[in-house]
PDB file of C-alpha atoms in Angstrom:
ATOM      1  CA  LYS E  39       0.000   0.000   0.000  1.00  0.00           C
ATOM      2  CA  GLY E  40       2.841   2.367   0.806  1.00  0.00           C
ATOM      3  CA  ALA E  41       4.364   1.845  -2.630  1.00  0.00           C
ATOM      4  CA  ILE E  42       1.056   2.647  -4.319  1.00  0.00           C
ATOM      5  CA  ALA E  43       0.791   5.890  -2.358  1.00  0.00           C
ATOM      6  CA  LEU E  44       4.242   6.867  -3.633  1.00  0.00           C
ATOM      7  CA  LEU E  45       3.214   6.050  -7.199  1.00  0.00           C
ATOM      8  CA  ASP E  46       0.082   8.165  -6.763  1.00  0.00           C
ATOM      9  CA  THR E  47       2.319  11.063  -5.706  1.00  0.00           C
ATOM     10  CA  GLU E  48       4.642  10.530  -8.669  1.00  0.00           C
ATOM     11  CA  TYR E  49       1.686  10.503 -11.042  1.00  0.00           C
ATOM     12  CA  SER E  50       0.322  13.699  -9.494  1.00  0.00           C
ATOM     13  CA  TYR E  51       3.661  15.382 -10.216  1.00  0.00           C
ATOM     14  CA  TRP E  52       3.465  14.534 -13.904  1.00  0.00           C
ATOM     15  CA  MET E  53      -0.146  15.691 -14.109  1.00  0.00           C
ATOM     16  CA  SER E  54       0.548  19.149 -12.673  1.00  0.00           C
ATOM     17  CA  GLY E  55       2.081  22.391 -13.912  1.00  0.00           C
ATOM     18  CA  ASN E  56       3.801  22.682 -17.262  1.00  0.00           C
ATOM     19  CA  ASN E  57       4.460  18.957 -17.527  1.00  0.00           C
ATOM     20  CA  VAL E  58       0.901  18.825 -18.886  1.00  0.00           C
ATOM     21  CA  VAL E  59      -0.047  20.006 -22.372  1.00  0.00           C
ATOM     22  CA  ASN E  60      -3.581  20.470 -23.691  1.00  0.00           C
ATOM     23  CA  VAL E  61      -3.822  20.089 -27.450  1.00  0.00           C
ATOM     24  CA  GLN E  62      -6.936  20.845 -29.479  1.00  0.00           C
ATOM     25  CA  HIS E  63      -7.519  18.490 -32.383  1.00  0.00           C
ATOM     26  CA  ALA E  64     -10.642  17.670 -34.386  1.00  0.00           C
ATOM     27  CA  GLY E  65     -12.885  19.491 -31.938  1.00  0.00           C
ATOM     28  CA  ARG E  66     -11.460  17.793 -28.840  1.00  0.00           C
ATOM     29  CA  VAL E  67      -8.918  18.760 -26.203  1.00  0.00           C
ATOM     30  CA  HIS E  68      -6.353  16.021 -25.597  1.00  0.00           C
ATOM     31  CA  VAL E  69      -4.119  15.899 -22.516  1.00  0.00           C
ATOM     32  CA  LEU E  70      -0.561  14.596 -22.850  1.00  0.00           C
ATOM     33  CA  ASN E  71       2.756  15.130 -21.078  1.00  0.00           C
ATOM     34  CA  ARG E  72       6.220  16.482 -21.740  1.00  0.00           C
ATOM     35  CA  TYR E  73       9.489  17.087 -19.943  1.00  0.00           C
ATOM     36  CA  TYR E  74       9.746  20.618 -18.570  1.00  0.00           C
ATOM     37  CA  ALA E  75      12.634  21.754 -16.376  1.00  0.00           C
ATOM     38  CA  ARG E  76      11.725  24.413 -13.817  1.00  0.00           C
ATOM     39  CA  THR E  77      14.656  26.730 -14.415  1.00  0.00           C
ATOM     40  CA  GLU E  78      15.724  29.523 -16.750  1.00  0.00           C
ATOM     41  CA  LEU E  79      19.379  29.509 -15.697  1.00  0.00           C
ATOM     42  CA  PRO E  80      22.464  27.654 -16.931  1.00  0.00           C
ATOM     43  CA  ARG E  81      22.903  24.260 -15.312  1.00  0.00           C
ATOM     44  CA  PRO E  82      25.357  24.544 -12.375  1.00  0.00           C
ATOM     45  CA  GLU E  83      27.253  21.449 -13.501  1.00  0.00           C
ATOM     46  CA  SER E  84      27.571  22.783 -17.078  1.00  0.00           C
ATOM     47  CA  TYR E  85      27.470  26.535 -16.565  1.00  0.00           C
ATOM     48  CA  ARG E  86      30.295  27.412 -18.965  1.00  0.00           C
ATOM     49  CA  GLU E  87      28.981  25.092 -21.683  1.00  0.00           C
ATOM     50  CA  ASP E  88      25.423  26.441 -21.443  1.00  0.00           C
ATOM     51  CA  VAL E  89      26.563  30.075 -21.621  1.00  0.00           C
ATOM     52  CA  ALA E  90      28.739  29.255 -24.638  1.00  0.00           C
ATOM     53  CA  CYS E  91      25.776  27.479 -26.233  1.00  0.00           C
ATOM     54  CA  ALA E  92      23.632  30.597 -25.800  1.00  0.00           C
ATOM     55  CA  ASP E  93      26.386  32.671 -27.447  1.00  0.00           C
ATOM     56  CA  VAL E  94      26.321  30.342 -30.454  1.00  0.00           C
ATOM     57  CA  ALA E  95      22.527  30.589 -30.673  1.00  0.00           C
ATOM     58  CA  ARG E  96      22.681  34.391 -30.778  1.00  0.00           C
ATOM     59  CA  THR E  97      25.354  34.544 -33.476  1.00  0.00           C
ATOM     60  CA  SER E  98      24.462  31.603 -35.727  1.00  0.00           C
ATOM     61  CA  GLY E  99      20.988  32.763 -36.723  1.00  0.00           C
ATOM     62  CA  GLY E 100      18.006  30.594 -37.483  1.00  0.00           C
ATOM     63  CA  MET E 101      16.893  30.138 -33.854  1.00  0.00           C
ATOM     64  CA  THR E 102      14.435  32.489 -32.189  1.00  0.00           C
ATOM     65  CA  SER E 103      14.560  31.324 -28.554  1.00  0.00           C
ATOM     66  CA  THR E 104      15.818  33.629 -25.806  1.00  0.00           C
ATOM     67  CA  ASP E 105      18.745  32.750 -23.536  1.00  0.00           C
ATOM     68  CA  SER E 106      16.378  31.856 -20.694  1.00  0.00           C
ATOM     69  CA  GLN E 107      14.309  29.576 -22.931  1.00  0.00           C
ATOM     70  CA  LEU E 108      17.431  27.872 -24.276  1.00  0.00           C
ATOM     71  CA  PHE E 109      18.720  27.295 -20.734  1.00  0.00           C
ATOM     72  CA  ARG E 110      15.368  25.737 -19.844  1.00  0.00           C
ATOM     73  CA  ASP E 111      15.474  23.538 -22.942  1.00  0.00           C
ATOM     74  CA  LEU E 112      19.014  22.354 -22.194  1.00  0.00           C
ATOM     75  CA  ALA E 113      18.004  21.465 -18.630  1.00  0.00           C
ATOM     76  CA  THR E 114      14.915  19.709 -19.989  1.00  0.00           C
ATOM     77  CA  VAL E 115      17.034  17.604 -22.331  1.00  0.00           C
ATOM     78  CA  ALA E 116      19.183  16.548 -19.367  1.00  0.00           C
ATOM     79  CA  GLU E 117      16.061  15.765 -17.333  1.00  0.00           C
ATOM     80  CA  SER E 118      14.766  13.494 -20.088  1.00  0.00           C
ATOM     81  CA  GLY E 119      17.768  11.182 -19.909  1.00  0.00           C
ATOM     82  CA  TRP E 120      18.336  11.618 -23.663  1.00  0.00           C
ATOM     83  CA  ASP E 121      21.261  13.972 -23.225  1.00  0.00           C
ATOM     84  CA  PHE E 122      21.979  14.991 -25.832  1.00  0.00           C
ATOM     85  CA  SER E 123      20.241  13.985 -29.042  1.00  0.00           C
ATOM     86  CA  ALA E 124      19.160  15.620 -32.297  1.00  0.00           C
ATOM     87  CA  ARG E 125      15.726  14.331 -31.334  1.00  0.00           C
ATOM     88  CA  TRP E 126      15.254  17.617 -29.463  1.00  0.00           C
ATOM     89  CA  PHE E 127      16.434  19.929 -32.263  1.00  0.00           C
ATOM     90  CA  ALA E 128      13.908  22.394 -33.688  1.00  0.00           C
ATOM     91  CA  TRP E 129      14.580  21.461 -37.293  1.00  0.00           C
ATOM     92  CA  ASP E 130      11.831  23.776 -38.520  1.00  0.00           C
ATOM     93  CA  GLU E 131      13.879  26.739 -37.270  1.00  0.00           C
ATOM     94  CA  ILE E 132      17.355  25.631 -38.300  1.00  0.00           C
ATOM     95  CA  ASP E 133      18.747  27.746 -41.117  1.00  0.00           C
ATOM     96  CA  GLU E 134      17.922  25.899 -44.340  1.00  0.00           C
ATOM     97  CA  VAL E 135      20.711  27.681 -46.211  1.00  0.00           C
ATOM     98  CA  ASP E 136      23.431  25.550 -44.641  1.00  0.00           C
ATOM     99  CA  GLN E 137      21.263  22.394 -44.699  1.00  0.00           C
ATOM    100  CA  GLY E 138      21.643  22.004 -40.951  1.00  0.00           C
ATOM    101  CA  ALA E 139      25.448  22.070 -41.018  1.00  0.00           C
ATOM    102  CA  ASN E 140      25.428  24.426 -38.024  1.00  0.00           C
ATOM    103  CA  ALA E 141      22.926  22.356 -36.048  1.00  0.00           C
ATOM    104  CA  GLY E 142      23.986  21.769 -32.471  1.00  0.00           C
ATOM    105  CA  LEU E 143      22.868  21.963 -28.865  1.00  0.00           C
ATOM    106  CA  HIS E 144      21.841  25.589 -29.390  1.00  0.00           C
ATOM    107  CA  CYS E 145      19.009  24.198 -31.552  1.00  0.00           C
ATOM    108  CA  SER E 146      17.470  22.311 -28.615  1.00  0.00           C
ATOM    109  CA  ALA E 147      13.764  22.913 -28.053  1.00  0.00           C
ATOM    110  CA  ALA E 148      12.852  20.016 -25.769  1.00  0.00           C
ATOM    111  CA  THR E 149       9.963  21.803 -24.050  1.00  0.00           C
ATOM    112  CA  ARG E 150       8.136  21.866 -27.395  1.00  0.00           C
ATOM    113  CA  VAL E 151       8.325  18.086 -27.753  1.00  0.00           C
ATOM    114  CA  ILE E 152       5.547  15.707 -26.684  1.00  0.00           C
ATOM    115  CA  PRO E 153       7.680  12.573 -26.186  1.00  0.00           C
ATOM    116  CA  VAL E 154       5.958   9.405 -27.325  1.00  0.00           C
ATOM    117  CA  ASP E 155       7.976   7.211 -24.930  1.00  0.00           C
ATOM    118  CA  LEU E 156       7.156   9.342 -21.873  1.00  0.00           C
ATOM    119  CA  ASN E 157       3.455   9.152 -22.675  1.00  0.00           C
ATOM    120  CA  ALA E 158       3.669   5.409 -23.288  1.00  0.00           C
ATOM    121  CA  ILE E 159       5.252   4.996 -19.836  1.00  0.00           C
ATOM    122  CA  LEU E 160       2.526   7.105 -18.224  1.00  0.00           C
ATOM    123  CA  TYR E 161      -0.135   5.097 -20.072  1.00  0.00           C
ATOM    124  CA  ARG E 162       1.256   1.900 -18.568  1.00  0.00           C
ATOM    125  CA  MET E 163       1.472   3.606 -15.175  1.00  0.00           C
ATOM    126  CA  GLU E 164      -2.213   4.556 -15.357  1.00  0.00           C
ATOM    127  CA  ARG E 165      -3.228   1.006 -16.223  1.00  0.00           C
ATOM    128  CA  ASN E 166      -1.065  -0.465 -13.466  1.00  0.00           C
ATOM    129  CA  LEU E 167      -2.424   1.938 -10.857  1.00  0.00           C
ATOM    130  CA  ALA E 168      -5.987   1.160 -11.943  1.00  0.00           C
ATOM    131  CA  ARG E 169      -5.336  -2.535 -11.322  1.00  0.00           C
ATOM    132  CA  ALA E 170      -3.517  -1.902  -8.048  1.00  0.00           C
ATOM    133  CA  HIS E 171      -6.309   0.207  -6.573  1.00  0.00           C
ATOM    134  CA  MET E 172      -8.935  -2.292  -7.692  1.00  0.00           C
ATOM    135  CA  THR E 173      -6.970  -5.103  -6.039  1.00  0.00           C
ATOM    136  CA  LEU E 174      -6.725  -3.163  -2.783  1.00  0.00           C
ATOM    137  CA  GLY E 175     -10.463  -2.596  -2.848  1.00  0.00           C
ATOM    138  CA  THR E 176     -11.149  -6.292  -3.434  1.00  0.00           C
ATOM    139  CA  VAL E 177      -8.867  -7.390  -0.597  1.00  0.00           C
ATOM    140  CA  THR E 178     -10.507  -4.950   1.801  1.00  0.00           C
ATOM    141  CA  HIS E 179     -13.943  -6.203   0.795  1.00  0.00           C
ATOM    142  CA  LYS E 180     -12.967  -9.829   1.470  1.00  0.00           C
ATOM    143  CA  GLN E 181     -11.645  -8.905   4.883  1.00  0.00           C
ATOM    144  CA  GLN E 182     -14.909  -7.147   5.678  1.00  0.00           C
ATOM    145  CA  GLN E 183     -16.968 -10.162   4.590  1.00  0.00           C
ATOM    146  CA  GLN E 184     -14.911 -12.443   6.818  1.00  0.00           C
ATOM    147  CA  GLN E 185     -15.581 -10.171   9.767  1.00  0.00           C
ATOM    148  CA  ARG E 186     -19.329 -10.126   9.112  1.00  0.00           C
ATOM    149  CA  HIS E 187     -19.669 -13.922   9.012  1.00  0.00           C
ATOM    150  CA  SER E 188     -17.527 -14.718  12.018  1.00  0.00           C
ATOM    151  CA  SER E 189     -18.941 -15.183  15.510  1.00  0.00           C
ATOM    152  CA  ASP E 190     -15.534 -14.921  17.088  1.00  0.00           C
ATOM    153  CA  ALA E 191     -15.412 -12.156  19.666  1.00  0.00           C
ATOM    154  CA  ALA E 192     -12.344 -10.608  18.099  1.00  0.00           C
ATOM    155  CA  ASN E 193     -14.032 -10.524  14.733  1.00  0.00           C
ATOM    156  CA  VAL E 194     -17.158  -9.069  16.251  1.00  0.00           C
ATOM    157  CA  ALA E 195     -15.033  -6.290  17.654  1.00  0.00           C
ATOM    158  CA  GLY E 196     -13.430  -5.907  14.269  1.00  0.00           C
ATOM    159  CA  ARG E 197     -16.845  -5.491  12.680  1.00  0.00           C
ATOM    160  CA  GLY E 198     -16.959  -2.026  14.152  1.00  0.00           C
ATOM    161  CA  SER E 199     -14.135  -0.976  11.850  1.00  0.00           C
ATOM    162  CA  GLY E 200     -15.896  -2.418   8.819  1.00  0.00           C
ATOM    163  CA  GLY E 201     -17.286   0.976   7.910  1.00  0.00           C
ATOM    164  CA  GLY E 202     -13.805   2.402   7.604  1.00  0.00           C
ATOM    165  CA  GLU E 203     -12.715  -0.515   5.461  1.00  0.00           C
ATOM    166  CA  SER E 204     -15.795  -0.091   3.281  1.00  0.00           C
ATOM    167  CA  GLU E 205     -14.948   3.571   2.797  1.00  0.00           C
ATOM    168  CA  ALA E 206     -11.392   2.619   1.876  1.00  0.00           C
ATOM    169  CA  ARG E 207     -12.704   0.087  -0.634  1.00  0.00           C
ATOM    170  CA  CYS E 208     -14.945   2.722  -2.215  1.00  0.00           C
ATOM    171  CA  LEU E 209     -12.046   5.159  -2.387  1.00  0.00           C
ATOM    172  CA  ASN E 210      -9.830   2.541  -4.032  1.00  0.00           C
ATOM    173  CA  ARG E 211     -12.565   1.771  -6.547  1.00  0.00           C
ATOM    174  CA  GLU E 212     -12.925   5.472  -7.353  1.00  0.00           C
ATOM    175  CA  ARG E 213      -9.168   5.785  -7.856  1.00  0.00           C
ATOM    176  CA  SER E 214      -9.182   2.697 -10.049  1.00  0.00           C
ATOM    177  CA  GLU E 215     -11.927   4.152 -12.231  1.00  0.00           C
ATOM    178  CA  TYR E 216     -10.067   7.468 -12.392  1.00  0.00           C
ATOM    179  CA  TYR E 217      -6.869   5.832 -13.646  1.00  0.00           C
ATOM    180  CA  SER E 218      -8.768   3.628 -16.095  1.00  0.00           C
ATOM    181  CA  ALA E 219     -10.438   6.695 -17.606  1.00  0.00           C
ATOM    182  CA  ALA E 220      -7.099   8.526 -17.744  1.00  0.00           C
ATOM    183  CA  ALA E 221      -5.460   5.601 -19.555  1.00  0.00           C
ATOM    184  CA  LEU E 222      -8.277   5.441 -22.095  1.00  0.00           C
ATOM    185  CA  ALA E 223      -8.073   9.196 -22.722  1.00  0.00           C
ATOM    186  CA  ARG E 224      -4.284   9.029 -23.146  1.00  0.00           C
ATOM    187  CA  ARG E 225      -4.536   6.145 -25.602  1.00  0.00           C
ATOM    188  CA  GLU E 226      -7.026   8.110 -27.679  1.00  0.00           C
ATOM    189  CA  ALA E 227      -4.806  11.201 -27.533  1.00  0.00           C
ATOM    190  CA  MET E 228      -1.708   9.283 -28.611  1.00  0.00           C
ATOM    191  CA  ASN E 229      -3.562   7.644 -31.478  1.00  0.00           C
ATOM    192  CA  SER E 230      -4.987  10.989 -32.602  1.00  0.00           C
ATOM    193  CA  LEU E 231      -1.863  13.136 -32.243  1.00  0.00           C
ATOM    194  CA  LEU E 232       1.211  10.902 -32.300  1.00  0.00           C
ATOM    195  CA  TRP E 233       0.338   8.070 -34.686  1.00  0.00           C
ATOM    196  CA  ASP E 234       1.948   8.359 -38.140  1.00  0.00           C
ATOM    197  CA  ASP E 235       0.002   6.152 -40.509  1.00  0.00           C
ATOM    198  CA  SER E 236       2.534   6.648 -43.311  1.00  0.00           C
ATOM    199  CA  VAL E 237       5.190   4.680 -41.422  1.00  0.00           C
ATOM    200  CA  GLY E 238       2.932   2.666 -39.137  1.00  0.00           C
ATOM    201  CA  ARG E 239       4.245   3.895 -35.799  1.00  0.00           C
ATOM    202  CA  TRP E 240       3.919   6.584 -33.173  1.00  0.00           C
ATOM    203  CA  ARG E 241       6.184   9.641 -33.317  1.00  0.00           C
ATOM    204  CA  ASP E 242       7.037  12.541 -31.026  1.00  0.00           C
ATOM    205  CA  GLY E 243       4.613  15.441 -31.265  1.00  0.00           C
ATOM    206  CA  TRP E 244       5.695  19.072 -31.504  1.00  0.00           C
ATOM    207  CA  LEU E 245       4.074  22.156 -30.009  1.00  0.00           C
ATOM    208  CA  THR E 246       4.109  25.510 -31.744  1.00  0.00           C
ATOM    209  CA  GLU E 247       6.090  28.298 -30.106  1.00  0.00           C
ATOM    210  CA  GLU E 248       2.813  30.019 -29.253  1.00  0.00           C
ATOM    211  CA  ALA E 249       1.487  26.927 -27.487  1.00  0.00           C
ATOM    212  CA  ASN E 250       4.762  26.646 -25.609  1.00  0.00           C
ATOM    213  CA  GLY E 251       4.552  30.143 -24.155  1.00  0.00           C
ATOM    214  CA  ILE E 252       3.154  29.112 -20.775  1.00  0.00           C
ATOM    215  CA  ASP E 253       3.914  30.997 -17.602  1.00  0.00           C
ATOM    216  CA  ASP E 254       5.709  28.965 -14.949  1.00  0.00           C
ATOM    217  CA  ASP E 255       5.492  30.107 -11.340  1.00  0.00           C
ATOM    218  CA  ASP E 256       8.105  27.541 -10.303  1.00  0.00           C
ATOM    219  CA  ASP E 257      11.019  29.057 -12.223  1.00  0.00           C
ATOM    220  CA  GLY E 258      14.315  28.759 -10.437  1.00  0.00           C
ATOM    221  CA  ASP E 259      13.146  26.189  -7.869  1.00  0.00           C
TER     222      ASP E 259
END
């Protein structure tokens, strides 16, 4: 039970703040997730490299992000565990004249990416938590039934706590239904937004710069 509570907390983190993106498509609003570092400063462990990267971005042309946005994107790339990959490059902004010859870390735009693997992991997490909460509810129900049908004095005394167990079972069932609905919604969102029928697989999604301009009250934490 303790482990499930920790997983609930972890899930709540991913479903809060700028880790969440709402995308309108075909008359519906889909909810998916992204990596989003809560900083606008150079990384302490790579301060010199990040400042130099920002200098390159200002002088090379083709990129429109500010220093603070680039620092956030570099930290986001590191947070993703894919440090560092051209997967995060904003190829639509890279100067087409040099055919990407000057592409580098200064082209990183990780906060605009809706990573397909992250959302697949969260989809599995939602399904697992739905099962876990349903199992907890079932176990609690069985324990309550045993108490009701026992004439043992200890079990009779335990019957008084049956109401609390019943409430816990109902809460677990509600949480299970919540996660099941979330998993279904995520699957529909991934199929609508990330599936590429031309190659028969899911791909990363990309947000526009306008959609990415979200205020973050947690900057610098």
